[in-house]
Coordinates of N, CA and C in Angstrom, one line a residue:
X1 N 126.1 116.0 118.1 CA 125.3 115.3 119.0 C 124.5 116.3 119.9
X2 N 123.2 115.7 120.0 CA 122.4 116.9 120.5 C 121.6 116.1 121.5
X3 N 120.8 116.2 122.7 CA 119.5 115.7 123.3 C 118.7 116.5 123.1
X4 N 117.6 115.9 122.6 CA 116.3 116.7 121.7 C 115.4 116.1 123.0
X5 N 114.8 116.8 123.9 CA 114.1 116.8 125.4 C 112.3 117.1 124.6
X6 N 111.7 116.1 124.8 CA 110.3 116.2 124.3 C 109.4 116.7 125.4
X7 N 110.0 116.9 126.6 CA 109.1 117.3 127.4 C 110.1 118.5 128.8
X8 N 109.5 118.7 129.3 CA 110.3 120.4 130.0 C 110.6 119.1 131.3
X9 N 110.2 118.2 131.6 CA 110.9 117.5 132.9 C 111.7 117.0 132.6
X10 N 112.0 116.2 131.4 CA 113.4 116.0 131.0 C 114.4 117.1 130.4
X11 N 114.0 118.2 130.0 CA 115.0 118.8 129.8 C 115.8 119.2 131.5
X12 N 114.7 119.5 132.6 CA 114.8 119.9 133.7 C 116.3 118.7 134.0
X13 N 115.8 117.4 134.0 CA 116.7 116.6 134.6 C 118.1 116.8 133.9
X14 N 117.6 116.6 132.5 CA 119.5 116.7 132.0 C 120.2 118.1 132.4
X15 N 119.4 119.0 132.0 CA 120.5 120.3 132.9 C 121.1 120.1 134.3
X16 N 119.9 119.1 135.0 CA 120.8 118.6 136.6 C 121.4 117.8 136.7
X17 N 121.4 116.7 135.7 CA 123.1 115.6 135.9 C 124.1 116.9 135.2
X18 N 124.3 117.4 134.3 CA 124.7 118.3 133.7 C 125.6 119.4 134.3
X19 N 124.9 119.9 135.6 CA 125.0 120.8 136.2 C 126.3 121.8 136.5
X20 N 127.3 120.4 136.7 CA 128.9 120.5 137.0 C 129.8 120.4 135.9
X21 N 128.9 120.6 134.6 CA 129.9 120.6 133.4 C 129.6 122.4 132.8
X22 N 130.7 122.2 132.3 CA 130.3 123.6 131.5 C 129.0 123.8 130.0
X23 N 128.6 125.2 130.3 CA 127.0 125.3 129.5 C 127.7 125.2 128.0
X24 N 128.7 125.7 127.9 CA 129.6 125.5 126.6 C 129.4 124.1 125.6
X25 N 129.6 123.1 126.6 CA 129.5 121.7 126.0 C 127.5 121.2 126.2
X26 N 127.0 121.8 126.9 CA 125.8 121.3 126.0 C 124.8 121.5 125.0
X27 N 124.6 120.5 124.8 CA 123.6 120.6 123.5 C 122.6 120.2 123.7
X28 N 121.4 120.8 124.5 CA 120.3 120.4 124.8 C 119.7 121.3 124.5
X29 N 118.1 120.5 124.0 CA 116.9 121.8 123.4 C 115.6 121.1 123.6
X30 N 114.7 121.4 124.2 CA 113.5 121.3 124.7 C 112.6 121.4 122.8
X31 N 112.1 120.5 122.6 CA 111.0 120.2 121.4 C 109.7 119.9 121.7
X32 N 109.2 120.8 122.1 CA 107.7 120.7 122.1 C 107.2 119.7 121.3
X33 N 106.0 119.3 122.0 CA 105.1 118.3 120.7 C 103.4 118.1 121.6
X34 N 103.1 117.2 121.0 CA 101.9 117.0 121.3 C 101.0 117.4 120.3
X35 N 99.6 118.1 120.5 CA 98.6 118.1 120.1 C 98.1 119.9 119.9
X36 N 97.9 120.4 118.7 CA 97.6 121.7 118.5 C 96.5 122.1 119.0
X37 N 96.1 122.7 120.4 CA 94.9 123.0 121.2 C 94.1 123.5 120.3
X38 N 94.6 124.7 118.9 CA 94.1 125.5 117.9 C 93.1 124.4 116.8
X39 N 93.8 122.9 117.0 CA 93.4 122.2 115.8 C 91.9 121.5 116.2
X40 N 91.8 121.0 117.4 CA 91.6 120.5 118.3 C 91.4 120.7 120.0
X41 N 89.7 121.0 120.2 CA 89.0 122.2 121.2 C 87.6 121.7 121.5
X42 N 87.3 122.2 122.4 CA 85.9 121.7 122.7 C 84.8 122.6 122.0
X43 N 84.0 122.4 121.2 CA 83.0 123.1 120.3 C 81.6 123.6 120.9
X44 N 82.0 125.0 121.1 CA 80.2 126.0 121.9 C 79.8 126.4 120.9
X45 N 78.3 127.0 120.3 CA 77.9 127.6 119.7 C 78.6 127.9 118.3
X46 N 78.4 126.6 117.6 CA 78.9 127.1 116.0 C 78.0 126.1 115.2
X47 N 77.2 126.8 114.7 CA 76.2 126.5 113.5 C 76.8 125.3 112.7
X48 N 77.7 125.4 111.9 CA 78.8 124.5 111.1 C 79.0 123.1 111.5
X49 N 79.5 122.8 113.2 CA 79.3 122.0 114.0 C 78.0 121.5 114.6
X50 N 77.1 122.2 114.1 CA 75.4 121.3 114.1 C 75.0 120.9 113.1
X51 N 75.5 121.2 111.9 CA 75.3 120.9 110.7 C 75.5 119.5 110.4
X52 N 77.0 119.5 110.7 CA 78.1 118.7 110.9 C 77.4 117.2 111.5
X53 N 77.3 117.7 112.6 CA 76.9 116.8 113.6 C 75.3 115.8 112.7
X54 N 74.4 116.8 112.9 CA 73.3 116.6 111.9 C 73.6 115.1 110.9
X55 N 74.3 115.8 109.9 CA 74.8 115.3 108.8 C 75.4 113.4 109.2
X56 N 75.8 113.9 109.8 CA 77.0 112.4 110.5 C 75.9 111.5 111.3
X57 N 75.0 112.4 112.1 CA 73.9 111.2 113.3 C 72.9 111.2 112.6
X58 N 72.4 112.4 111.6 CA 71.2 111.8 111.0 C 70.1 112.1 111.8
X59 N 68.9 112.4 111.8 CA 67.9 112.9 112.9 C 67.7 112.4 114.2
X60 N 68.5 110.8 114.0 CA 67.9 110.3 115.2 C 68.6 110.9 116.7
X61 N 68.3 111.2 117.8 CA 68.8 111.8 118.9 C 69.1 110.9 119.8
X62 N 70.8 111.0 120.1 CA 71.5 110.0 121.1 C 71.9 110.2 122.5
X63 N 71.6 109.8 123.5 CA 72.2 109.8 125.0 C 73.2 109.5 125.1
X64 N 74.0 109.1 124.2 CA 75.7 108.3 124.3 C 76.2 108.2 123.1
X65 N 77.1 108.5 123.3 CA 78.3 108.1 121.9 C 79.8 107.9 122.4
X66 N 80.0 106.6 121.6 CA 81.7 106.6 122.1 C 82.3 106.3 120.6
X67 N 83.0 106.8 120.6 CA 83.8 107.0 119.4 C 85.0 106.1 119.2
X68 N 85.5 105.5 118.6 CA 86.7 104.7 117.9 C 87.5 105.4 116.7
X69 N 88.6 105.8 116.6 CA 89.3 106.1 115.8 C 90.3 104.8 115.6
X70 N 90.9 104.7 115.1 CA 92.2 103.7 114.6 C 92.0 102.8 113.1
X71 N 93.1 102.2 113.2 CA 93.3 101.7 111.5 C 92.7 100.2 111.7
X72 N 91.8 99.6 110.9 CA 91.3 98.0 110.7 C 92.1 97.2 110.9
X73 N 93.3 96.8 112.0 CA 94.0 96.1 111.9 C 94.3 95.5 113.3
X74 N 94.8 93.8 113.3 CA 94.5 93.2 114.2 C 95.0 93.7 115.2
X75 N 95.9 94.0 116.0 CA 96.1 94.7 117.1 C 95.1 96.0 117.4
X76 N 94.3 96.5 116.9 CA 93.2 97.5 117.1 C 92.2 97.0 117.9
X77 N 92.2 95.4 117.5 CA 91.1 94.8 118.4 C 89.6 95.1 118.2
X78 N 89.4 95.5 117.1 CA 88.3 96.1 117.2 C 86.8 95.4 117.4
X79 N 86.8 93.9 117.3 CA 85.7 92.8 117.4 C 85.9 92.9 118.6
X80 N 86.9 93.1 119.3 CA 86.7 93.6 121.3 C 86.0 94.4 121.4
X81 N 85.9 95.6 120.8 CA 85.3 96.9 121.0 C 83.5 96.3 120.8
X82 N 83.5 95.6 119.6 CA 82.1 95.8 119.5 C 81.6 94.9 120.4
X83 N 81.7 93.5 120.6 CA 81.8 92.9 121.7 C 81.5 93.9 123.5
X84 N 82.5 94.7 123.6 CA 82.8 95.2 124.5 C 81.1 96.2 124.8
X85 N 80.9 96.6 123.2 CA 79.7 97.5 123.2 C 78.7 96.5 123.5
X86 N 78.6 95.8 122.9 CA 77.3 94.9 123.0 C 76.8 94.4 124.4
X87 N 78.4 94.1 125.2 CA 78.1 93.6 126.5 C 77.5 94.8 127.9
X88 N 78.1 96.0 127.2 CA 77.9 97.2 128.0 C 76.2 97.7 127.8
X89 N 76.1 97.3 126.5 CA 74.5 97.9 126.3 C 73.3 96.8 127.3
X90 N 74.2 95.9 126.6 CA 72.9 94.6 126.9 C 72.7 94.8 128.9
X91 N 73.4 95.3 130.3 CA 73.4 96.1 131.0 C 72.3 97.0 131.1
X92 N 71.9 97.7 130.2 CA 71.1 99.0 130.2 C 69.5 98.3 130.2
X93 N 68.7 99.0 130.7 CA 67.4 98.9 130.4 C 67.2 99.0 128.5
X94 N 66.9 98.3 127.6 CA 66.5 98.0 126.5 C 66.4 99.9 125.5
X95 N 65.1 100.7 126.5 CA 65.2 101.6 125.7 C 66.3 103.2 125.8
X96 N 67.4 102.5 127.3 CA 68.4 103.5 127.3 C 69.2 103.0 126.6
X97 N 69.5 101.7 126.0 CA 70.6 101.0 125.4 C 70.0 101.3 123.8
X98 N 68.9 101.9 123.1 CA 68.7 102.0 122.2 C 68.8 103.3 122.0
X99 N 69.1 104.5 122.7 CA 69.7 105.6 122.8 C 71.1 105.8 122.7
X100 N 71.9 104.7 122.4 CA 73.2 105.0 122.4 C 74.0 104.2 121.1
X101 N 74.9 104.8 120.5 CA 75.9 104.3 119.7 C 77.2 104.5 119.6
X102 N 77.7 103.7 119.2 CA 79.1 103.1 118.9 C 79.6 103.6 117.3
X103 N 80.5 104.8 117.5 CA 81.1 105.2 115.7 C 82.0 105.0 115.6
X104 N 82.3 104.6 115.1 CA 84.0 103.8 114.3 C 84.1 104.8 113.6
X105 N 85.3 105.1 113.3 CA 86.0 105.8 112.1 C 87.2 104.9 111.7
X106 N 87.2 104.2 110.8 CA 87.9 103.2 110.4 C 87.3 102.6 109.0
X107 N 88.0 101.7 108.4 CA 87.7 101.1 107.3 C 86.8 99.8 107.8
X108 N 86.0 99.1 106.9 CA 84.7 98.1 107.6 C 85.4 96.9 107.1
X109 N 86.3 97.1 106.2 CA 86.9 95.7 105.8 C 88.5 96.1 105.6
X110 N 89.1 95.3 105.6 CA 90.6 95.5 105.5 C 91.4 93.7 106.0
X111 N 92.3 93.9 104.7 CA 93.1 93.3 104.4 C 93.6 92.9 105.8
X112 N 94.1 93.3 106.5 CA 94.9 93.3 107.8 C 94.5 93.4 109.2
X113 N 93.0 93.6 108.5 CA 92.3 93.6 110.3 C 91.1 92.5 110.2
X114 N 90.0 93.0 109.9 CA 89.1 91.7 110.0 C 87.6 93.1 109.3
X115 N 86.9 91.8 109.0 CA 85.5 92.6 108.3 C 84.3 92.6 109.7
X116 N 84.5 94.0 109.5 CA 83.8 94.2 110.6 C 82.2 94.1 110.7
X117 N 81.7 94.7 109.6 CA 80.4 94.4 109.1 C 79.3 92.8 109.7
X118 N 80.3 92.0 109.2 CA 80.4 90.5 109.8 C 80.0 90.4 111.5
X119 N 80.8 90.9 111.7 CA 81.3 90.7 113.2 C 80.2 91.2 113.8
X120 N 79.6 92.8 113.5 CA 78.6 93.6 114.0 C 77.4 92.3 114.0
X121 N 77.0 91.8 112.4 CA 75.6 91.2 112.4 C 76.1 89.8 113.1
X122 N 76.9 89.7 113.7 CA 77.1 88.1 113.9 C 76.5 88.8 116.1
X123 N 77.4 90.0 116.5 CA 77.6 90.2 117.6 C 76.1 90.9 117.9
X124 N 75.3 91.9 117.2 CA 74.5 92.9 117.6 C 73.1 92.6 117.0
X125 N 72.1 93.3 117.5 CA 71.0 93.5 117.3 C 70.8 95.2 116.7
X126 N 70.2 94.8 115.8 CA 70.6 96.5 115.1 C 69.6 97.5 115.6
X127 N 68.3 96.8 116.8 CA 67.5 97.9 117.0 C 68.0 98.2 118.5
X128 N 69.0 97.4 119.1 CA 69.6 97.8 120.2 C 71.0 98.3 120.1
X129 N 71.6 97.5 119.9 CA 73.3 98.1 119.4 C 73.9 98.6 118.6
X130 N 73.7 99.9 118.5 CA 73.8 100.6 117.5 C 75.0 100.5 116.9
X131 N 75.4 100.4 115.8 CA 77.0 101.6 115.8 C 76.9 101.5 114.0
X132 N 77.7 103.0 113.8 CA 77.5 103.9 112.6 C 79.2 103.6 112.5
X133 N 79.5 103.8 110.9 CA 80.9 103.6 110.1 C 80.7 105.2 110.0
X134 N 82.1 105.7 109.9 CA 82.3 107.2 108.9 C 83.0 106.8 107.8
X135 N 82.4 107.4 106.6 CA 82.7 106.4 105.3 C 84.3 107.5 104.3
X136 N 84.8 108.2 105.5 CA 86.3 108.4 104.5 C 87.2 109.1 105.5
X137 N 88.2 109.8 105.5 CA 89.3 110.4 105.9 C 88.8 111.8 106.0
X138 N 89.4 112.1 106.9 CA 88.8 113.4 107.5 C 90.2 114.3 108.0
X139 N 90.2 115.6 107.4 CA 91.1 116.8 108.1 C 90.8 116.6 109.1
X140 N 92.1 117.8 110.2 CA 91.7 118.2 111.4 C 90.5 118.6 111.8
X141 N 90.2 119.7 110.8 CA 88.6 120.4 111.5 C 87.4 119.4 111.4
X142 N 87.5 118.6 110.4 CA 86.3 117.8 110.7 C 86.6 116.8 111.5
X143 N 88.1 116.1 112.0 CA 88.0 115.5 112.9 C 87.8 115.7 114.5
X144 N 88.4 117.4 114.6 CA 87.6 118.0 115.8 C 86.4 117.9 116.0
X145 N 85.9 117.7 114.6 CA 84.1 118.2 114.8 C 83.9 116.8 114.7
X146 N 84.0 115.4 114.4 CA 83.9 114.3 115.1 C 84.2 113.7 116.4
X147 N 85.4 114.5 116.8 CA 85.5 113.9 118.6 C 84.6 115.0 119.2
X148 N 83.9 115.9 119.1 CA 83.4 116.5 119.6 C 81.8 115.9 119.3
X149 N 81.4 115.3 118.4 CA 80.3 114.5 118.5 C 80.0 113.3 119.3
X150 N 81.2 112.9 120.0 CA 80.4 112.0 120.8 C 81.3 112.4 122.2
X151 N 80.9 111.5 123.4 CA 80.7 111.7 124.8 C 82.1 110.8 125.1
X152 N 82.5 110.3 124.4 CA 84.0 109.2 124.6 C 84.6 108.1 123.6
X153 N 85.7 108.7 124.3 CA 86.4 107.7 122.8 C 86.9 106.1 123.9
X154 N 87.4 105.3 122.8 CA 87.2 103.7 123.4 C 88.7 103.7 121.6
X155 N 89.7 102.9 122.7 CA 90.7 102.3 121.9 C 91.5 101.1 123.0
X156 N 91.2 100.0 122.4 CA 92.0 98.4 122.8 C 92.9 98.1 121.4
X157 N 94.2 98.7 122.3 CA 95.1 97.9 121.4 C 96.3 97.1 121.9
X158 N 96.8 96.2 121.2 CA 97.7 94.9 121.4 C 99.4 95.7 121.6
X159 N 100.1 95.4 122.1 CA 101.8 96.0 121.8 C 101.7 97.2 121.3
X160 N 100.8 98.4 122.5 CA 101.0 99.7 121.5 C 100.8 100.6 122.7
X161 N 101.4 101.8 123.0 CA 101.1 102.7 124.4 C 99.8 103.6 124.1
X162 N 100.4 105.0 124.8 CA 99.0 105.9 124.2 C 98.8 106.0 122.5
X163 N 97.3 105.9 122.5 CA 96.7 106.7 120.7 C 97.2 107.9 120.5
X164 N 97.4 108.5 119.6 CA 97.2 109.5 119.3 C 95.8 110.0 119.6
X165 N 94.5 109.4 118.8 CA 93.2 109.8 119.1 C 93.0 110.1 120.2
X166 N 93.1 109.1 121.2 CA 92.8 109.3 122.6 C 93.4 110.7 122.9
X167 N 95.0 111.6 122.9 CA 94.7 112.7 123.2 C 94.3 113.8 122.6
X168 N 94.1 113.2 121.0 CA 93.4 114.5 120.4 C 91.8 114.4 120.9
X169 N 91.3 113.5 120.9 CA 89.6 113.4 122.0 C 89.7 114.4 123.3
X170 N 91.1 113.6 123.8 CA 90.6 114.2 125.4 C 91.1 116.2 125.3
X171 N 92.1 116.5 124.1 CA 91.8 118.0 123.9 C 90.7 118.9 123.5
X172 N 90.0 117.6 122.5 CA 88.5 117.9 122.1 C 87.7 118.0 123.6
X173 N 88.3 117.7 124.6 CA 86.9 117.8 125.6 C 86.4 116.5 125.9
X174 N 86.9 114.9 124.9 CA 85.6 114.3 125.6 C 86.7 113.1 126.3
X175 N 86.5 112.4 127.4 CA 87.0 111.1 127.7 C 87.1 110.0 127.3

């Protein structure tokens, strides 16, 4: 039997209930985790990462981007999200709300979540509400170099605590 301590304030605490027993009988070890700063960083000057970027937005030039990572599935909420976009744009003066988009990195249809495609032309106007699909799975580096393409990530989900995404974004640099 061991306590495996995921963070240095609980290891701190169990050595202090602990205190009055002998070091002999414990079994305690601090397990790092989280997020590889090395994998995942804010991006200055790298050619590769303009390319990148290029490639993914396409020529048009954006004032905003919020990003969505997660899996097509009903607790993702994601017809909130676009919804959520739509109501946030429609706020804006017309030609700063046509400066900004909404990227999903997710599947557009799925068995378990809902067709999102649908939902966009049912919810959006496509010369105001923007939002772009990324069309496959992505390593770390190119996922770095996707949270570093936009200005904020956006995750609504049902029975679930923090994303993962959300702190690989906020290591990337963006909120």
């Amino acid at each position: 039997d061991m306590h495996l301590c995921i963070s240095r304030q609980t290891e701190n605490i169990v050595k202090n209930v602990l205190r009055n027993h002998s070091k002999e009988d414990w079994a305690i070890k601090y397990v790092p985790h989280g997020i590889d700063e090395n994998k995942f960083y804010p991006i200055t000057n790298d050619p590769k990462f303009e390319e990148y970027k290029k490639n993914m937005l396409g020529d048009e030039k954006y004032d905003f981007i919020v990003l969505h990572t997660s899996r097509n599935i009903r607790r993702k909420n994601q017809s909130d999200i676009i919804l959520s976009w739509r109501t946030f744009l429609d706020q804006l003066p017309k030609e700063k709300a046509k400066k900004c988009l909404l990227l999903l990195h997710t599947d557009k249809v799925c068995e378990h979540g809902t067709h999102l495609p649908n939902v966009i032309k049912a919810l959006c106007d496509p010369e105001i509400h923007k939002v772009k699909f990324t069309e496959s799975k992505f390593d770390d580096k190119h996922m770095n170099y996707l949270y570093n393409c936009s200005d904020a990530h956006m995750f609504f989900t049902d029975n679930e605590g923090w994303g993962l995404g959300l702190t690989e974004s906020l290591t990337s640099g963006r909120m």
